[in-house]
Coordinates of C-alpha atoms and ligand atoms in Angstrom, one line a residue:
M201 CA -38.0 -19.5 19.2
P202 CA -36.7 -21.5 16.3
A203 CA -34.4 -19.8 13.9
H204 CA -36.0 -18.4 10.8
F205 CA -33.5 -20.2 8.6
K206 CA -32.4 -23.8 7.8
F207 CA -29.4 -25.3 6.0
A208 CA -29.6 -27.4 3.0
C209 CA -26.6 -29.5 2.0
A210 CA -25.6 -28.9 -1.6
D211 CA -24.1 -32.5 -1.8
C212 CA -26.5 -34.8 0.1
G213 CA -29.5 -32.6 -0.1
R214 CA -30.5 -33.1 3.5
V215 CA -31.8 -30.1 5.5
S216 CA -30.6 -29.2 9.0
A217 CA -32.5 -26.8 11.3
A218 CA -30.3 -26.6 14.3
L219 CA -26.9 -25.3 13.0
P220 CA -25.4 -22.0 13.9
A221 CA -24.7 -19.8 10.9
S222 CA -21.0 -20.1 11.7
A223 CA -21.2 -23.9 11.1
F224 CA -19.4 -25.1 8.0
Q225 CA -20.2 -28.8 7.7
C226 CA -23.2 -30.9 6.9
P227 CA -23.9 -33.0 10.0
H228 CA -25.0 -35.9 7.7
C229 CA -22.3 -36.2 5.1
G230 CA -19.6 -33.7 6.2
S231 CA -19.9 -31.6 3.0
E232 CA -18.7 -28.0 3.4
W233 CA -21.3 -26.7 0.9
L234 CA -24.3 -25.6 2.9
E235 CA -27.0 -23.3 1.7
A236 CA -29.3 -21.2 3.9
R237 CA -33.1 -21.5 3.2
Y238 CA -35.9 -19.4 4.5
D239 CA -39.6 -19.6 4.7
Y240 CA -40.3 -17.7 1.5
A241 CA -44.0 -18.6 1.3
T242 CA -45.0 -17.0 4.6
L243 CA -43.1 -13.8 3.8
G244 CA -45.3 -13.4 0.8
P245 CA -46.4 -10.3 -1.0
H246 CA -46.3 -8.2 2.1
W247 CA -42.6 -8.3 2.4
P248 CA -41.7 -5.4 0.1
G249 CA -44.1 -3.1 2.0
L250 CA -42.5 -4.1 5.3
V251 CA -39.0 -3.6 3.9
A252 CA -39.8 -0.1 2.5
L253 CA -40.4 1.2 6.0
R254 CA -37.0 0.3 7.3
S255 CA -33.5 2.0 7.3
K256 CA -31.5 1.8 4.1
D257 CA -28.9 -0.8 5.0
I258 CA -28.6 -4.5 4.6
W259 CA -30.6 -5.2 7.8
R260 CA -33.8 -4.1 6.1
Y261 CA -33.8 -7.6 4.5
K262 CA -33.3 -9.3 7.9
E263 CA -35.9 -12.0 7.3
L264 CA -33.6 -13.4 4.5
L265 CA -30.4 -13.1 6.4
P266 CA -29.0 -15.7 8.8
L267 CA -28.8 -13.7 12.0
E268 CA -31.1 -14.8 14.7
N269 CA -31.2 -11.7 16.8
A270 CA -30.9 -8.3 15.1
D271 CA -29.4 -6.9 18.3
N272 CA -26.2 -8.8 17.4
A273 CA -25.8 -6.8 14.2
V274 CA -22.5 -5.0 14.0
R275 CA -23.4 -1.8 12.2
L276 CA -21.4 0.8 10.3
G277 CA -23.9 1.8 7.7
E278 CA -23.3 -1.2 5.4
G279 CA -25.4 -1.5 2.2
G280 CA -27.9 1.0 1.0
T281 CA -25.5 2.2 -1.6
P282 CA -26.9 4.4 -4.4
L283 CA -27.8 3.1 -7.9
V284 CA -26.5 5.9 -10.1
T285 CA -27.0 6.5 -13.8
A286 CA -24.1 6.4 -16.1
A287 CA -25.5 8.8 -18.7
N288 CA -22.2 9.8 -20.3
L289 CA -20.8 6.3 -20.6
G290 CA -24.3 5.2 -21.8
L291 CA -24.2 7.9 -24.5
M292 CA -20.7 6.8 -25.6
L293 CA -21.7 3.2 -25.8
G294 CA -25.2 3.7 -27.2
R295 CA -26.6 2.0 -24.1
P296 CA -29.0 4.4 -22.4
N297 CA -30.1 2.1 -19.6
L298 CA -26.8 1.9 -17.8
F299 CA -26.7 1.9 -14.0
I300 CA -23.8 1.8 -11.5
K301 CA -24.2 0.1 -8.1
D302 CA -21.9 2.4 -6.2
E303 CA -20.3 0.0 -3.7
R304 CA -17.5 2.4 -3.1
Q305 CA -19.8 4.1 -0.7
G306 CA -19.5 1.2 1.9
P307 CA -17.9 2.0 5.2
T308 CA -14.5 0.8 4.1
G309 CA -14.9 1.6 0.4
S310 CA -15.8 -1.8 -1.1
F311 CA -18.7 -4.2 -1.4
K312 CA -16.8 -6.5 1.1
D313 CA -18.5 -4.4 3.8
R314 CA -21.7 -6.3 3.2
Q315 CA -19.8 -9.6 3.8
A316 CA -17.9 -8.4 6.8
A317 CA -21.0 -6.8 8.4
L318 CA -23.0 -10.0 8.3
A319 CA -20.1 -12.5 8.9
V320 CA -18.8 -10.5 11.9
S321 CA -22.3 -10.2 13.3
V322 CA -22.8 -14.0 13.1
M323 CA -19.4 -14.4 14.8
K324 CA -20.6 -12.1 17.6
E325 CA -23.9 -14.0 17.9
N326 CA -22.0 -17.2 18.3
G327 CA -19.6 -15.8 20.9
L328 CA -16.4 -16.0 18.8
T329 CA -13.5 -13.8 20.0
Q330 CA -10.9 -14.6 17.3
A331 CA -11.0 -15.1 13.6
V332 CA -8.8 -15.7 10.6
V333 CA -9.2 -14.5 7.0
A334 CA -7.1 -14.7 3.9
S335 CA -7.6 -11.9 1.5
T336 CA -6.5 -10.1 -1.7
G337 CA -6.9 -6.9 0.3
N338 CA -10.5 -5.6 0.7
V339 CA -11.9 -8.5 2.7
A340 CA -9.1 -8.0 5.3
I341 CA -9.7 -4.2 5.5
S342 CA -13.4 -4.7 5.9
Y343 CA -13.3 -7.6 8.4
A344 CA -10.6 -5.6 10.4
A345 CA -13.0 -2.7 10.8
Y346 CA -16.0 -4.8 11.8
C347 CA -13.9 -7.0 14.1
A348 CA -12.5 -3.9 15.8
R349 CA -16.1 -2.8 16.4
A350 CA -17.2 -6.2 17.7
G351 CA -14.1 -6.7 19.9
I352 CA -12.9 -9.8 17.8
K353 CA -9.2 -10.3 17.3
L354 CA -8.5 -10.7 13.5
Y355 CA -5.6 -12.5 11.9
A356 CA -5.4 -11.3 8.3
F357 CA -3.3 -13.3 5.8
L358 CA -2.4 -11.1 2.8
T359 CA -0.2 -11.8 -0.2
S360 CA 2.7 -9.5 -0.6
L361 CA 1.1 -8.3 -3.8
V362 CA -1.4 -6.3 -1.8
P363 CA -0.5 -2.6 -1.9
P364 CA 1.2 -1.6 1.3
E365 CA -1.4 1.2 2.0
K366 CA -4.1 -1.5 2.2
M367 CA -2.0 -3.6 4.6
R368 CA -1.5 -0.5 6.8
E369 CA -5.2 0.1 6.9
C370 CA -5.8 -3.4 8.3
A371 CA -3.1 -2.9 10.9
L372 CA -4.7 0.5 11.8
Y373 CA -7.9 -1.3 12.8
G374 CA -5.8 -3.6 15.1
A375 CA -5.8 -6.7 13.0
Q376 CA -2.6 -8.8 13.0
V377 CA -1.4 -8.6 9.5
I378 CA 0.5 -11.6 8.2
K379 CA 2.2 -10.8 4.9
V380 CA 2.8 -14.0 2.8
T381 CA 5.3 -13.8 0.0
A382 CA 3.4 -16.1 -2.3
T383 CA 0.2 -16.2 -4.3
Y384 CA -3.2 -15.6 -2.8
D385 CA -4.0 -19.3 -3.1
R386 CA -1.0 -20.2 -1.0
A387 CA -1.8 -17.5 1.5
K388 CA -5.3 -19.0 1.9
E389 CA -3.8 -22.5 2.5
L390 CA -1.5 -21.1 5.2
A391 CA -4.4 -19.2 6.8
A392 CA -6.5 -22.4 6.9
Q393 CA -3.6 -24.3 8.6
F394 CA -3.0 -21.6 11.1
A395 CA -6.7 -21.5 12.0
T396 CA -6.9 -25.3 12.4
Q397 CA -3.8 -25.5 14.6
R398 CA -5.0 -22.7 16.9
G399 CA -8.7 -23.9 16.8
M400 CA -9.8 -20.5 15.5
Y401 CA -12.7 -19.7 13.2
F402 CA -11.6 -19.4 9.6
D403 CA -13.8 -17.5 7.2
R404 CA -14.2 -19.8 4.2
G405 CA -15.4 -17.3 1.5
L406 CA -17.8 -19.1 -0.8
R407 CA -18.3 -21.9 1.8
S408 CA -19.1 -19.4 4.5
I409 CA -22.9 -19.2 4.8
A410 CA -22.9 -15.6 6.1
A411 CA -20.6 -14.5 3.3
V412 CA -22.8 -15.8 0.5
E413 CA -26.0 -14.6 2.1
S414 CA -24.6 -11.1 2.6
M415 CA -24.1 -10.6 -1.2
K416 CA -27.8 -11.3 -1.8
T417 CA -28.4 -7.8 -0.5
I418 CA -26.9 -6.4 -3.7
A419 CA -29.7 -8.1 -5.7
Y420 CA -32.4 -7.0 -3.3
E421 CA -31.3 -3.4 -3.3
T422 CA -30.8 -3.3 -7.1
A423 CA -34.3 -4.7 -7.7
E424 CA -35.9 -2.3 -5.3
Q425 CA -34.0 0.7 -6.7
L426 CA -34.6 -0.2 -10.3
A427 CA -38.4 -0.4 -9.7
R428 CA -38.3 3.1 -8.4
R429 CA -36.1 4.4 -11.2
I430 CA -37.5 2.8 -14.3
G431 CA -40.7 1.2 -13.1
T432 CA -41.7 -2.5 -13.1
K433 CA -42.6 -4.8 -15.9
P434 CA -46.0 -6.1 -16.8
T435 CA -46.2 -9.9 -16.6
P436 CA -49.0 -12.3 -17.5
T437 CA -50.0 -12.4 -13.8
G438 CA -49.8 -8.6 -13.3
Q439 CA -47.0 -6.2 -12.2
T440 CA -44.1 -7.5 -10.1
P441 CA -43.3 -5.0 -7.2
W442 CA -39.6 -4.9 -7.9
R443 CA -37.5 -4.9 -11.1
A444 CA -34.7 -7.1 -12.3
P445 CA -32.0 -5.7 -14.7
D446 CA -31.2 -7.6 -17.9
W447 CA -27.6 -7.8 -16.9
Y448 CA -25.5 -7.9 -13.7
I449 CA -21.9 -7.2 -14.4
Q450 CA -19.0 -7.8 -11.9
A451 CA -15.3 -8.1 -11.8
V452 CA -14.7 -11.6 -10.4
S453 CA -11.9 -13.1 -8.2
G454 CA -13.3 -16.0 -6.2
G455 CA -16.9 -15.4 -7.3
L456 CA -18.6 -14.7 -4.0
G457 CA -20.3 -11.5 -5.1
P458 CA -22.1 -13.0 -8.2
V459 CA -22.9 -16.3 -6.5
G460 CA -24.6 -14.3 -3.7
A461 CA -26.3 -11.9 -6.1
M462 CA -27.6 -14.7 -8.2
K463 CA -29.0 -16.4 -5.1
G464 CA -30.7 -13.1 -4.2
F465 CA -32.3 -12.6 -7.6
S466 CA -33.4 -16.3 -7.6
E467 CA -35.1 -15.9 -4.3
L468 CA -36.9 -12.7 -5.4
K469 CA -38.1 -14.5 -8.5
A470 CA -39.3 -17.5 -6.4
M471 CA -41.2 -15.0 -4.2
G472 CA -42.8 -13.4 -7.3
L473 CA -41.1 -10.0 -6.6
I474 CA -39.3 -9.9 -10.0
D475 CA -40.0 -11.5 -13.3
K476 CA -36.6 -13.1 -14.0
V477 CA -33.0 -13.6 -12.9
P478 CA -30.7 -11.3 -14.9
A479 CA -28.0 -12.6 -17.2
L480 CA -24.6 -12.5 -15.5
A481 CA -21.3 -11.1 -17.0
V482 CA -18.3 -12.5 -15.1
I483 CA -15.3 -10.3 -15.9
Q484 CA -11.7 -11.3 -15.0
A485 CA -8.3 -9.8 -15.4
E486 CA -6.5 -11.5 -18.4
G487 CA -3.4 -12.3 -16.3
C488 CA -5.6 -14.4 -13.9
A489 CA -8.7 -15.6 -15.6
P490 CA -9.2 -19.2 -14.6
M491 CA -13.0 -19.0 -15.0
V492 CA -13.0 -17.2 -18.4
T493 CA -10.5 -19.5 -20.0
A494 CA -12.4 -22.6 -18.8
F495 CA -15.7 -21.1 -19.8
K496 CA -14.5 -20.4 -23.3
R497 CA -13.3 -24.0 -23.6
N498 CA -16.5 -25.3 -22.2
L499 CA -14.7 -27.1 -19.3
D500 CA -16.3 -28.3 -16.1
Q501 CA -13.4 -27.2 -14.0
P502 CA -11.6 -23.9 -13.8
E503 CA -8.2 -23.6 -15.6
V504 CA -6.2 -23.0 -12.5
V505 CA -3.6 -20.2 -12.7
T506 CA -0.6 -21.0 -10.5
N507 CA 1.3 -17.8 -11.4
P508 CA -1.1 -14.9 -11.8
R509 CA 0.2 -12.2 -14.1
T510 CA -1.9 -9.2 -13.3
H511 CA -1.1 -6.0 -11.2
I512 CA -4.6 -6.1 -10.0
A513 CA -4.0 -8.0 -6.8
T514 CA -7.7 -7.8 -5.7
L515 CA -8.6 -10.2 -8.5
A516 CA -5.7 -12.7 -8.2
T517 CA -7.6 -15.8 -7.2
G518 CA -5.8 -18.5 -9.3
N519 CA -8.0 -21.3 -8.2
P520 CA -11.6 -20.4 -7.7
G521 CA -12.6 -24.1 -7.1
R522 CA -16.3 -24.7 -7.0
G523 CA -17.1 -21.0 -7.5
Y524 CA -16.6 -21.6 -11.2
A525 CA -19.1 -24.4 -11.5
L526 CA -21.7 -22.5 -9.5
L527 CA -21.4 -19.5 -11.8
R528 CA -21.3 -21.5 -14.9
A529 CA -24.5 -23.3 -13.8
G530 CA -26.1 -19.9 -13.2
L531 CA -25.1 -18.7 -16.6
R532 CA -26.6 -21.7 -18.2
A533 CA -29.8 -21.3 -16.4
H534 CA -30.3 -17.5 -16.9
G535 CA -27.9 -16.5 -19.7
G536 CA -24.8 -14.4 -19.6
T537 CA -21.1 -14.8 -20.4
M538 CA -17.5 -14.7 -19.1
E539 CA -15.0 -12.3 -20.5
S540 CA -11.4 -11.1 -19.7
V541 CA -9.7 -7.8 -20.1
S542 CA -6.1 -6.7 -19.9
D543 CA -4.8 -4.6 -17.0
E544 CA -4.3 -1.7 -19.5
E545 CA -8.0 -1.9 -20.6
A546 CA -9.0 -1.8 -16.9
Y547 CA -6.8 1.3 -16.2
R548 CA -8.3 3.0 -19.3
A549 CA -11.8 2.2 -18.0
V550 CA -10.8 3.7 -14.6
H551 CA -9.7 6.9 -16.4
V552 CA -12.9 7.1 -18.6
M553 CA -15.2 6.6 -15.6
A554 CA -13.3 9.2 -13.5
K555 CA -13.3 11.8 -16.3
M556 CA -16.7 11.0 -17.8
E557 CA -18.7 10.3 -14.7
G558 CA -16.8 11.6 -11.8
I559 CA -16.4 8.2 -10.3
S560 CA -13.0 7.1 -9.2
M561 CA -12.7 3.4 -8.6
E562 CA -9.9 0.8 -7.9
P563 CA -8.6 -1.1 -10.9
A564 CA -10.5 -4.2 -9.9
A565 CA -13.8 -2.3 -10.4
G566 CA -12.3 -0.9 -13.6
V567 CA -12.2 -4.5 -14.9
A568 CA -16.0 -4.7 -14.7
F569 CA -16.3 -1.5 -16.8
A570 CA -13.7 -2.6 -19.3
G571 CA -15.7 -5.8 -19.6
L572 CA -18.9 -3.8 -20.1
I573 CA -17.3 -1.7 -22.9
K574 CA -16.1 -4.9 -24.6
L575 CA -19.4 -6.6 -24.4
A576 CA -21.3 -3.6 -25.6
R577 CA -19.0 -3.1 -28.5
A578 CA -19.4 -6.8 -29.5
G579 CA -23.2 -6.4 -29.3
V580 CA -23.5 -9.1 -26.6
I581 CA -25.2 -6.5 -24.5
G582 CA -28.2 -5.1 -26.5
A583 CA -28.9 -1.4 -27.0
E584 CA -32.1 -1.5 -24.9
D585 CA -30.8 -3.8 -22.2
V586 CA -31.0 -2.6 -18.6
V587 CA -27.5 -3.0 -17.2
V588 CA -26.2 -2.8 -13.7
V589 CA -22.5 -2.8 -13.1
N590 CA -21.1 -3.3 -9.7
C591 CA -18.6 -0.5 -9.0
S592 CA -17.0 -2.7 -6.4
G593 CA -14.3 -0.6 -4.7
H594 CA -12.8 2.8 -4.3
T595 CA -9.4 4.1 -5.5
F596 CA -7.4 3.7 -2.3
P597 CA -4.6 3.9 -3.1
I598 CA -4.3 5.2 -6.6
Q599 CA -2.0 2.6 -8.1
N600 CA 0.9 4.2 -9.9
E601 CA 0.2 2.3 -13.1
I602 CA -3.1 4.1 -13.6
L603 CA -1.8 7.6 -13.9
G604 CA 1.7 6.9 -15.2
E605 CA 4.1 9.8 -15.6
G606 CA 3.2 13.4 -16.2
W607 CA -0.1 13.6 -14.2
A608 CA 0.8 17.0 -12.7
R609 CA 2.1 20.1 -14.4
D610 CA 4.9 21.9 -12.7
V611 CA 4.7 25.6 -12.6
E612 CA 7.9 27.2 -11.3
L613 CA 7.7 30.7 -10.1
P614 CA 10.8 32.9 -10.1
E615 CA 11.9 34.2 -6.6
P616 CA 9.9 37.2 -5.7
A617 CA 11.7 40.6 -6.1
A618 CA 14.2 41.4 -3.3
E619 CA 12.4 44.4 -2.0
P620 CA 9.2 43.6 0.0
S621 CA 5.9 44.6 -1.6
P622 CA 4.6 47.9 -0.3
T623 CA 1.1 46.7 0.6
P624 CA -0.5 43.3 1.1
V625 CA -3.0 44.2 -1.6
L626 CA -0.3 44.6 -4.2
A627 CA 1.5 41.5 -3.1
A628 CA -1.7 39.4 -3.8
Q629 CA -1.7 40.6 -7.4
P630 CA -0.4 38.1 -10.0
H631 CA 3.1 39.1 -11.0
E632 CA 5.0 38.6 -14.2
G633 CA 6.4 35.1 -13.3
L634 CA 3.0 33.5 -12.9
L635 CA 1.6 35.0 -16.1
A636 CA 4.7 33.9 -18.0
A637 CA 4.3 30.4 -16.7
L638 CA 0.7 30.2 -17.7
Q639 CA 1.6 31.6 -21.1
R640 CA 3.9 28.7 -21.7
L641 CA 1.1 26.2 -20.9
D642 CA -1.2 28.1 -23.2
E643 CA 1.0 27.8 -26.2
R644 CA -0.1 24.2 -26.5
V645 CA -3.8 25.0 -26.5
R646 CA -5.5 24.5 -29.9
S647 CA -8.9 25.7 -30.8
I648 CA -11.9 23.5 -31.7
V649 CA -15.5 24.4 -32.7
I650 CA -18.2 21.8 -32.0
V651 CA -21.4 22.2 -34.0
D652 CA -24.2 19.9 -32.7
D653 CA -27.8 20.5 -31.8
N654 CA -28.0 17.8 -29.2
P655 CA -26.6 19.4 -26.0
D656 CA -25.8 16.0 -24.4
A657 CA -23.8 14.9 -27.4
A658 CA -22.0 18.3 -27.5
R659 CA -21.3 18.1 -23.8
L660 CA -19.9 14.6 -24.2
I661 CA -17.6 15.6 -27.1
R662 CA -16.4 18.6 -25.1
R663 CA -15.6 16.4 -22.1
I664 CA -13.7 13.9 -24.1
L665 CA -11.6 16.7 -25.6
Q666 CA -11.1 18.4 -22.3
A667 CA -10.1 15.1 -20.6
K668 CA -7.3 14.7 -23.1
G669 CA -5.8 18.1 -23.7
S670 CA -6.2 21.8 -23.1
Y671 CA -8.1 22.9 -26.2
D672 CA -10.0 26.1 -26.6
I673 CA -13.5 24.7 -27.3
Q674 CA -16.4 26.8 -28.7
Q675 CA -19.8 25.4 -29.3
A676 CA -22.8 26.2 -31.5
G677 CA -26.2 24.6 -31.4
D678 CA -27.2 24.8 -35.1
G679 CA -25.6 25.1 -38.5
R680 CA -26.0 28.8 -39.1
A681 CA -24.6 29.8 -35.7
G682 CA -21.8 27.2 -36.3
L683 CA -20.8 28.8 -39.5
A684 CA -20.7 32.3 -38.0
L685 CA -18.6 30.9 -35.1
I686 CA -16.2 29.2 -37.5
H687 CA -15.7 32.4 -39.4
A688 CA -15.2 34.5 -36.3
Q689 CA -12.8 32.0 -34.6
H690 CA -11.0 30.3 -37.5
P691 CA -10.5 27.2 -35.4
D692 CA -7.9 24.5 -35.9
L693 CA -10.6 21.9 -36.1
V694 CA -14.4 21.6 -36.5
V695 CA -16.4 18.7 -35.0
L696 CA -19.6 18.7 -36.9
D697 CA -23.0 16.9 -36.4
L698 CA -24.9 16.1 -39.6
M699 CA -28.5 16.0 -38.5
M700 CA -29.6 19.5 -37.5
P701 CA -32.8 21.4 -38.3
E702 CA -32.7 24.1 -41.0
M703 CA -29.0 24.2 -42.0
D704 CA -27.7 20.6 -41.6
G705 CA -24.1 19.4 -41.5
F706 CA -23.9 18.9 -45.2
A707 CA -24.8 22.5 -45.9
V708 CA -22.3 23.7 -43.3
L709 CA -19.6 21.7 -44.9
D710 CA -20.5 23.0 -48.4
A711 CA -20.4 26.6 -47.2
L712 CA -17.0 26.0 -45.4
R713 CA -15.4 24.5 -48.5
A714 CA -16.8 27.2 -50.8
D715 CA -15.1 29.9 -48.9
D716 CA -11.3 30.4 -49.2
A717 CA -11.1 31.6 -45.6
T718 CA -12.4 28.3 -44.3
A719 CA -11.8 25.8 -47.1
D720 CA -8.7 24.3 -45.4
I721 CA -10.1 23.8 -41.8
P722 CA -10.2 20.1 -41.0
V723 CA -13.6 18.7 -40.1
I724 CA -14.6 15.6 -38.2
V725 CA -18.2 14.5 -38.7
V726 CA -20.0 12.8 -35.8
T727 CA -23.4 11.5 -36.6
A728 CA -26.2 9.3 -35.3
K729 CA -27.5 8.8 -38.8
L730 CA -26.7 5.7 -40.9
L731 CA -25.4 7.3 -44.1
T732 CA -26.7 6.3 -47.6
P733 CA -24.0 5.6 -50.2
A734 CA -24.9 9.0 -51.9
E735 CA -24.3 10.8 -48.6
R736 CA -21.0 9.1 -48.0
E737 CA -20.0 10.1 -51.5
R738 CA -20.8 13.7 -50.6
L739 CA -18.5 13.6 -47.6
N740 CA -15.7 11.8 -49.5
G741 CA -12.5 13.8 -49.5
Q742 CA -14.2 16.7 -47.6
I743 CA -13.6 15.4 -44.0
E744 CA -10.9 13.9 -41.8
A745 CA -13.1 11.3 -40.1
L746 CA -16.6 10.0 -39.8
L747 CA -17.7 8.8 -36.4
Q748 CA -20.9 7.1 -35.5
K749 CA -22.6 8.4 -32.3
G750 CA -23.1 5.8 -29.6
S751 CA -20.3 3.6 -30.9
F752 CA -17.3 5.9 -30.6
M753 CA -15.1 5.6 -27.6
D754 CA -12.9 8.4 -26.4
D755 CA -9.6 7.0 -27.7
E756 CA -10.9 6.6 -31.2
L757 CA -12.3 10.1 -31.3
L758 CA -9.1 11.4 -29.8
A759 CA -6.9 9.6 -32.3
D760 CA -8.9 11.2 -35.1
V761 CA -8.7 14.6 -33.4
L762 CA -5.0 14.4 -32.9
G763 CA -4.6 13.1 -36.5
A764 CA -6.5 16.1 -37.8
L765 CA -4.5 18.6 -35.7
T766 CA -1.0 17.5 -36.7
Ligands
PLP967 C1 -13.4 -8.9 -3.9 C2 -13.5 -7.9 -4.9 C3 -13.8 -8.3 -6.2 C4 -14.1 -9.7 -6.6 O1 -15.2 -10.2 -6.0 P1 -15.6 -11.7 -5.9 O2 -17.1 -11.7 -5.9 O3 -15.1 -12.2 -4.6 O4 -15.0 -12.5 -7.0 C5 -13.9 -7.3 -7.2 N1 -13.7 -6.0 -6.9 C6 -13.4 -5.6 -5.7 C7 -13.1 -4.2 -5.4 C8 -13.2 -6.5 -4.6 O5 -12.9 -6.1 -3.4
ZN968 ZN1 -24.7 -33.4 3.4

């Protein structure tokens, strides 16, 4: 049976049918840039129905993956990750159609599991017993796990920047870890030499057919999931069965993920399953942003970084080579942009996502969210755009820089009294020492009243406040109840919505200021309304700050809160 895929050479354009997927050179011109092609036309409109009946992993798309025999698949539950809403972040940014592709839920905690699953399966199909990878961390972990399962000996070249916990995880799976004290680019060169000398298979990242093909499954899953979540879009020729987002956002190192995802979306469009290929946002860490700097200068080649200055080792590819040109061409064809963020912005995004959405991610993934925040604030991403962010990896390990000092509170209990407690029941009662210790923490608690008729907005403000300090927060859902609560509580601060039925925020403010008991309580106004000059005048001198809903971020709100409290 002939294979269901062929290889087209990106340089000479000729097509080869008889190459194994582990091949890496065009037999005609020797180019290392081969691209898998499938018989899209015969799959036709029946494919989505076929796919829907299968298990939720990457293999449900097997007709568009370069593995000849599905029995060779090395499986650990790769792919099929959830597409979760980011309602709170969406509310903060005024972007209601925000989705997270939760790649943390792969077998080893990153989206490299798609790559390792397919690449190692292809190795197995081709009878390989040894392989070499170079990695900024997650590729090595994932390949180590899949190689362990397939009985393939893996040599993993890692730069010494990779956190030791990640290196130990590779070693645990039985991979031979080679720690290279140099940049990732140098480690890659060394790995390639080692593989050549020993005649071993070397995984070439972007030039590895299986690696690129595996990342298409992010696009397939996203399009399938989005159609279920928000429906499909009418087109001149009718409804497409699946749905493309307006944006795909990813933190980028070598660019394998977005190159693969773009190929996936393009195939779906060619098959008539979606109406367009999404715009792509490539986000890099400022200390190693060869693609972003070149893009902004409109250069054809990446601005190679020989000495990366970022703590985010996962993203420290200084020379992305052809990956840049491929992504730039994709951007030109379908729209999008490239942007960089600082390590600090990425850490802050990690915090925000953990505290606002309950999603803890590694700093590399935080880079994508920091990029999203930046692009939303700049208006590059529109208010109604459907946005999918790749949450590319989990927080193992929690890098020290993220939390900094003071992430735990110490509570010291005095030694228990010398005589033993008479009964176990009594011993379990809280004694003086614990209460006294809690009292000391409580001294810092300040009281705040939130008056807002939109429960989502009130919840968000509460969460932001709670994430940042131990405040006593009370809440009222309309103006009259708010006023009563403020009189009863006499809080240190009021956070007030303007647009409320019956008694609106202006009326609440007037009532507060007219009463000696409440005249001095500071008020921060949070509103979704664009104020008229007359309304602004009415607030002038009466409030501490005016914040626009949908455009405020936690740090801005907090700075105003703290300013008002001190
Ligand atoms: C590899 C990796 C990236 C970068 O992905 P590329 O597509 O290879 O540029 C981003 N985040 C995490 C967690 C990764 O493991
Ligand atoms: Zn060729």
